[in-house]
Amino acid sequence: LVGTFLGVFICYCLMDPLANAMEQQARAEHSLLECVRTVLVAQAGGKPTLLAVDAGRKLLHLASKPTFANLDAWVNAMLEQE
């Protein structure tokens, strides 16, 4: 009976939160890579740089998504450096 209790306790109280945290971290990393892929595909398709980066920006979560004005300033700063 103690072994069953410990097994259930470990699965639901320890492993489940750990698995959920790992899943959220993997999803965040996947969405970042998906954003980069979208930018590269749009750029290879012949879109201007700002539109390609904006296409990738649309895939980001609201908490980490920059405004279009910020994005425009960043792209212009990068283009001026070249």
mmCIF file of C-alpha atoms in Angstrom:
data_model
loop_
_atom_site.group_PDB
_atom_site.id
_atom_site.type_symbol
_atom_site.label_atom_id
_atom_site.label_comp_id
_atom_site.label_asym_id
_atom_site.label_seq_id
_atom_site.Cartn_x
_atom_site.Cartn_y
_atom_site.Cartn_z
ATOM 1 C CA LEU A 1 0.000 0.000 0.000
ATOM 2 C CA VAL A 2 2.872 2.367 0.788
ATOM 3 C CA GLY A 3 4.531 1.613 -2.560
ATOM 4 C CA THR A 4 1.317 2.383 -4.434
ATOM 5 C CA PHE A 5 0.896 5.639 -2.549
ATOM 6 C CA LEU A 6 4.495 6.650 -3.242
ATOM 7 C CA GLY A 7 4.139 5.789 -6.924
ATOM 8 C CA VAL A 8 0.979 7.855 -7.314
ATOM 9 C CA PHE A 9 2.475 10.711 -5.275
ATOM 10 C CA ILE A 10 5.668 10.800 -7.338
ATOM 11 C CA CYS A 11 3.795 10.668 -10.636
ATOM 12 C CA TYR A 12 1.210 13.350 -9.904
ATOM 13 C CA CYS A 13 3.107 15.678 -7.556
ATOM 14 C CA LEU A 14 6.637 15.511 -8.927
ATOM 15 C CA MET A 15 6.757 14.189 -12.475
ATOM 16 C CA ASP A 16 3.665 15.929 -13.881
ATOM 17 C CA PRO A 17 4.806 19.493 -13.018
ATOM 18 C CA LEU A 18 8.288 18.676 -14.292
ATOM 19 C CA ALA A 19 6.896 17.317 -17.561
ATOM 20 C CA ASN A 20 4.652 20.369 -17.994
ATOM 21 C CA ALA A 21 7.580 22.748 -17.434
ATOM 22 C CA MET A 22 9.688 20.849 -19.968
ATOM 23 C CA GLU A 23 6.820 20.921 -22.476
ATOM 24 C CA GLN A 24 6.386 24.698 -22.114
ATOM 25 C CA GLN A 25 10.114 25.241 -22.586
ATOM 26 C CA ALA A 26 10.131 23.053 -25.700
ATOM 27 C CA ARG A 27 7.108 24.890 -27.139
ATOM 28 C CA ALA A 28 8.770 28.273 -26.558
ATOM 29 C CA GLU A 29 11.936 27.119 -28.319
ATOM 30 C CA HIS A 30 9.910 25.608 -31.158
ATOM 31 C CA SER A 31 7.968 28.835 -31.696
ATOM 32 C CA LEU A 32 11.237 30.782 -31.873
ATOM 33 C CA LEU A 33 12.603 28.398 -34.507
ATOM 34 C CA GLU A 34 9.301 28.553 -36.400
ATOM 35 C CA CYS A 35 9.589 32.351 -36.430
ATOM 36 C CA VAL A 36 13.125 32.179 -37.843
ATOM 37 C CA ARG A 37 12.010 29.671 -40.477
ATOM 38 C CA THR A 38 9.169 31.945 -41.567
ATOM 39 C CA VAL A 39 11.513 34.925 -41.899
ATOM 40 C CA LEU A 40 14.001 32.914 -43.966
ATOM 41 C CA VAL A 41 11.321 31.496 -46.269
ATOM 42 C CA ALA A 42 9.793 34.941 -46.811
ATOM 43 C CA GLN A 43 13.215 36.458 -47.500
ATOM 44 C CA ALA A 44 14.064 33.664 -49.945
ATOM 45 C CA GLY A 45 10.700 34.226 -51.625
ATOM 46 C CA GLY A 46 11.737 37.743 -52.548
ATOM 47 C CA LYS A 47 9.878 39.797 -49.956
ATOM 48 C CA PRO A 48 11.527 42.982 -48.682
ATOM 49 C CA THR A 49 13.403 42.637 -45.407
ATOM 50 C CA LEU A 50 10.852 44.488 -43.298
ATOM 51 C CA LEU A 51 7.936 42.423 -44.608
ATOM 52 C CA ALA A 52 9.854 39.174 -44.118
ATOM 53 C CA VAL A 53 10.666 40.046 -40.510
ATOM 54 C CA ASP A 54 7.063 41.143 -39.926
ATOM 55 C CA ALA A 55 5.864 37.762 -41.195
ATOM 56 C CA GLY A 56 7.980 36.082 -38.523
ATOM 57 C CA ARG A 57 6.873 38.583 -35.872
ATOM 58 C CA LYS A 58 3.261 37.515 -36.361
ATOM 59 C CA LEU A 59 4.088 34.042 -35.024
ATOM 60 C CA LEU A 60 5.465 35.261 -31.684
ATOM 61 C CA HIS A 61 3.451 35.255 -28.489
ATOM 62 C CA LEU A 62 1.940 38.559 -27.445
ATOM 63 C CA ALA A 63 4.258 38.890 -24.436
ATOM 64 C CA SER A 64 7.416 38.758 -26.566
ATOM 65 C CA LYS A 65 6.111 40.359 -29.771
ATOM 66 C CA PRO A 66 7.699 43.750 -30.558
ATOM 67 C CA THR A 67 5.562 46.521 -32.003
ATOM 68 C CA PHE A 68 5.846 47.273 -35.696
ATOM 69 C CA ALA A 69 7.493 50.630 -34.900
ATOM 70 C CA ASN A 70 10.175 48.909 -32.789
ATOM 71 C CA LEU A 71 10.678 46.323 -35.501
ATOM 72 C CA ASP A 72 11.039 49.032 -38.148
ATOM 73 C CA ALA A 73 13.640 50.851 -36.043
ATOM 74 C CA TRP A 74 15.634 47.633 -35.483
ATOM 75 C CA VAL A 75 15.601 46.690 -39.167
ATOM 76 C CA ASN A 76 16.626 50.207 -40.230
ATOM 77 C CA ALA A 77 19.464 50.189 -37.688
ATOM 78 C CA MET A 78 20.693 46.839 -39.003
ATOM 79 C CA LEU A 79 20.485 48.004 -42.622
ATOM 80 C CA GLU A 80 22.459 51.170 -41.792
ATOM 81 C CA GLN A 81 25.261 49.083 -40.283
ATOM 82 C CA GLU A 82 25.789 47.199 -43.534
#
